């Protein structure tokens, strides 16, 4: 009977040690994954900020493109008028 109790205690101690080592390794893995998630969130925020800046710059470029297209059309009309009449048309100066 004493051997069974001692054997049970030894098995329980071994099981406790195995559980401790497994759980400490598991905790280390969770900590590492938590750190990776934090780094990825930081990168995501940085990329979202950069994306917003690029969208703003794109809208400025598109607005400038629209202005240039309108000016180009005015120039085409002026050239056509000059070819038709031989007189220089009055073209307003481009906005600054």
Coordinates of N, CA and C in Angstrom, one line a residue:
X1 N 0.8 -1.2 0.0 CA 0.0 0.0 0.0 C 0.9 1.3 0.0
X2 N 2.0 1.2 0.8 CA 2.9 2.4 0.8 C 3.5 2.6 -0.5
X3 N 3.8 1.5 -1.2 CA 4.4 1.7 -2.6 C 3.5 2.4 -3.5
X4 N 2.2 2.0 -3.5 CA 1.2 2.6 -4.3 C 1.1 4.1 -4.0
X5 N 1.1 4.5 -2.8 CA 1.1 5.9 -2.4 C 2.3 6.6 -2.9
X6 N 3.5 6.1 -2.7 CA 4.7 6.7 -3.1 C 4.8 6.7 -4.6
X7 N 4.4 5.7 -5.3 CA 4.3 5.7 -6.8 C 3.3 6.7 -7.3
X8 N 2.2 6.9 -6.6 CA 1.2 7.9 -7.0 C 1.7 9.3 -6.8
X9 N 2.5 9.5 -5.7 CA 3.1 10.8 -5.5 C 4.1 11.1 -6.5
X10 N 5.0 10.1 -6.9 CA 6.0 10.3 -7.9 C 5.4 10.6 -9.2
X11 N 4.3 9.9 -9.6 CA 3.7 10.1 -10.9 C 3.0 11.5 -10.9
X12 N 2.4 11.9 -9.7 CA 1.8 13.3 -9.6 C 2.9 14.4 -9.8
X13 N 4.1 14.2 -9.1 CA 5.1 15.1 -9.2 C 5.6 15.3 -10.7
X14 N 5.8 14.1 -11.3 CA 6.3 14.1 -12.7 C 5.2 14.8 -13.6
X15 N 4.0 14.5 -13.4 CA 2.9 15.1 -14.2 C 2.9 16.6 -13.9
X16 N 3.0 17.0 -12.7 CA 3.1 18.5 -12.3 C 4.2 19.2 -13.0
X17 N 5.4 18.5 -13.0 CA 6.6 19.1 -13.7 C 6.3 19.2 -15.2
X18 N 5.8 18.2 -15.8 CA 5.5 18.2 -17.2 C 4.5 19.3 -17.6
X19 N 3.5 19.4 -16.8 CA 2.5 20.5 -17.0 C 3.1 21.9 -16.8
X20 N 4.0 22.1 -15.8 CA 4.6 23.3 -15.6 C 5.5 23.7 -16.8
X21 N 6.3 22.8 -17.3 CA 7.1 23.1 -18.5 C 6.3 23.4 -19.7
X22 N 5.2 22.6 -19.9 CA 4.4 22.8 -21.0 C 3.7 24.2 -20.9
X23 N 3.2 24.5 -19.8 CA 2.5 25.8 -19.6 C 3.4 27.0 -19.7
X24 N 4.6 26.9 -19.3 CA 5.6 28.0 -19.4 C 6.0 28.2 -20.8
X25 N 6.1 27.1 -21.6 CA 6.4 27.2 -23.0 C 5.2 27.8 -23.8
X26 N 4.0 27.4 -23.4 CA 2.8 27.9 -24.0 C 2.7 29.4 -23.7
X27 N 3.0 29.8 -22.5 CA 2.9 31.3 -22.1 C 3.9 32.1 -22.9
X28 N 5.1 31.5 -23.1 CA 6.1 32.2 -23.9 C 5.6 32.4 -25.3
X29 N 5.0 31.4 -25.9 CA 4.5 31.5 -27.2 C 3.4 32.5 -27.3
X30 N 2.5 32.6 -26.3 CA 1.4 33.6 -26.3 C 2.0 35.0 -26.2
X31 N 3.0 35.1 -25.4 CA 3.7 36.5 -25.2 C 4.3 36.9 -26.6
X32 N 4.9 35.9 -27.3 CA 5.5 36.2 -28.6 C 4.5 36.6 -29.6
X33 N 3.4 35.9 -29.6 CA 2.3 36.2 -30.5 C 1.7 37.5 -30.2
X34 N 1.5 37.9 -28.9 CA 1.0 39.1 -28.5 C 1.9 40.3 -29.0
X35 N 3.2 40.1 -28.9 CA 4.1 41.1 -29.4 C 4.0 41.2 -30.9
X36 N 3.9 40.1 -31.6 CA 3.8 40.2 -33.1 C 2.5 40.9 -33.5
X37 N 1.4 40.7 -32.8 CA 0.1 41.3 -33.0 C 0.3 42.8 -32.8
X38 N 1.0 43.2 -31.7 CA 1.2 44.6 -31.4 C 2.0 45.3 -32.5
X39 N 3.0 44.6 -33.0 CA 3.9 45.2 -34.1 C 3.1 45.3 -35.4
X40 N 2.2 44.3 -35.7 CA 1.4 44.4 -36.9 C 0.4 45.5 -36.8
X41 N -0.2 45.7 -35.6 CA -1.1 46.8 -35.4 C -0.4 48.1 -35.6
X42 N 0.8 48.3 -35.1 CA 1.6 49.5 -35.4 C 1.8 49.7 -36.8
X43 N 2.2 48.7 -37.6 CA 2.4 48.8 -39.0 C 1.1 49.1 -39.7
X44 N 0.0 48.6 -39.3 CA -1.3 48.8 -39.9 C -1.6 50.3 -39.7
X45 N -1.5 50.8 -38.5 CA -1.8 52.3 -38.3 C -0.9 53.2 -39.1
X46 N 0.4 52.8 -39.3 CA 1.3 53.6 -40.1 C 0.9 53.6 -41.5
X47 N 0.5 52.4 -42.0 CA 0.1 52.3 -43.4 C -1.2 53.0 -43.7
X48 N -2.1 52.9 -42.7 CA -3.4 53.7 -42.9 C -3.2 55.2 -42.9
X49 N -2.3 55.6 -42.1 CA -1.9 57.1 -42.1 C -1.3 57.5 -43.4
X50 N -0.4 56.6 -43.9 CA 0.3 56.9 -45.2 C -0.8 56.8 -46.3
X51 N -1.7 55.9 -46.2 CA -2.8 55.8 -47.2 C -3.6 57.1 -47.3
X52 N -3.9 57.6 -46.1 CA -4.7 58.9 -46.1 C -3.9 60.0 -46.7
X53 N -2.6 60.1 -46.4 CA -1.8 61.2 -47.0 C -1.8 61.0 -48.5
X54 N -1.6 59.8 -49.0 CA -1.6 59.5 -50.4 C -2.9 59.9 -51.1
X55 N -4.0 59.6 -50.4 CA -5.3 59.9 -51.0 C -5.5 61.4 -51.1
X56 N -5.0 62.2 -50.1 CA -5.0 63.6 -50.1 C -4.2 64.2 -51.3
X57 N -3.0 63.6 -51.5 CA -2.1 64.1 -52.6 C -2.7 63.7 -53.9
X58 N -3.4 62.5 -54.0 CA -4.0 62.1 -55.2 C -5.1 63.1 -55.6
X59 N -5.9 63.5 -54.6 CA -7.0 64.4 -54.9 C -6.5 65.7 -55.4
X60 N -5.4 66.2 -54.8 CA -4.8 67.4 -55.3 C -4.3 67.3 -56.8
X61 N -3.7 66.2 -57.1 CA -3.2 65.9 -58.4 C -4.4 65.9 -59.4
X62 N -5.4 65.2 -59.0 CA -6.6 65.1 -59.9 C -7.3 66.4 -60.1
X63 N -7.3 67.3 -59.1 CA -7.8 68.6 -59.2 C -7.0 69.4 -60.2
X64 N -5.7 69.3 -60.1 CA -4.8 70.0 -61.0 C -5.0 69.5 -62.4
X65 N -5.2 68.2 -62.5 CA -5.4 67.6 -63.9 C -6.6 68.1 -64.5
X66 N -7.7 68.3 -63.7 CA -8.9 68.8 -64.2 C -8.8 70.3 -64.7
X67 N -8.0 71.1 -63.9 CA -7.7 72.5 -64.3 C -7.0 72.5 -65.6
X68 N -5.9 71.7 -65.7 CA -5.1 71.7 -66.9 C -5.9 71.2 -68.1
X69 N -6.8 70.3 -67.9 CA -7.7 69.8 -69.0 C -8.6 70.9 -69.5
X70 N -9.1 71.7 -68.5 CA -10.0 72.8 -68.9 C -9.2 73.9 -69.6
X71 N -8.0 74.2 -69.2 CA -7.1 75.2 -69.8 C -6.8 74.7 -71.2
X72 N -6.5 73.4 -71.4 CA -6.1 72.8 -72.7 C -7.3 73.0 -73.6
X73 N -8.5 72.8 -73.1 CA -9.7 72.9 -74.0 C -9.9 74.4 -74.4
X74 N -9.6 75.3 -73.5 CA -9.7 76.7 -73.8 C -8.7 77.1 -74.9
X75 N -7.5 76.5 -74.8 CA -6.5 76.8 -75.8 C -6.8 76.2 -77.2
X76 N -7.4 75.0 -77.2 CA -7.9 74.4 -78.4 C -8.9 75.3 -79.1
X77 N -9.9 75.8 -78.3 CA -10.9 76.7 -78.8 C -10.3 77.9 -79.4
X78 N -9.3 78.5 -78.6 CA -8.6 79.7 -79.1 C -7.9 79.5 -80.4
X79 N -7.2 78.3 -80.5 CA -6.5 78.0 -81.8 C -7.5 77.9 -82.9
X80 N -8.6 77.2 -82.7 CA -9.6 77.0 -83.7 C -10.1 78.3 -84.1
X81 N -10.4 79.2 -83.2 CA -10.9 80.5 -83.5 C -9.9 81.3 -84.3
X82 N -8.6 81.2 -83.9 CA -7.6 82.0 -84.6 C -7.5 81.5 -86.1
X83 N -7.6 80.2 -86.2 CA -7.5 79.6 -87.6 C -8.7 80.0 -88.4
X84 N -9.9 80.1 -87.8 CA -11.1 80.5 -88.5 C -11.1 82.0 -88.8
X85 N -10.7 82.8 -87.9 CA -10.9 84.3 -88.1 C -9.6 85.0 -88.4
X86 N -8.5 84.4 -88.0 CA -7.2 85.1 -88.2 C -6.9 86.1 -87.1
X87 N -7.8 86.2 -86.1 CA -7.6 87.2 -85.0 C -7.3 86.4 -83.7
X88 N -6.4 87.0 -82.9 CA -6.1 86.4 -81.6 C -7.3 86.5 -80.7
X89 N -7.7 85.4 -80.2 CA -8.8 85.4 -79.2 C -8.3 85.9 -77.8
X90 N -9.3 86.4 -77.1 CA -8.9 86.8 -75.7 C -9.1 85.6 -74.8
X91 N -7.9 85.2 -74.3 CA -7.9 84.0 -73.4 C -7.6 84.5 -72.0
X92 N -8.4 84.2 -71.0 CA -8.1 84.7 -69.7 C -6.8 84.0 -69.2
X93 N -6.1 84.7 -68.4 CA -4.8 84.1 -67.8 C -5.2 83.0 -66.9
X94 N -4.3 82.0 -66.8 CA -4.6 80.8 -65.9 C -4.5 81.2 -64.5
X95 N -5.4 80.7 -63.6 CA -5.4 81.0 -62.2 C -4.1 80.4 -61.5
X96 N -3.7 81.1 -60.5 CA -2.5 80.7 -59.8 C -2.8 80.0 -58.6

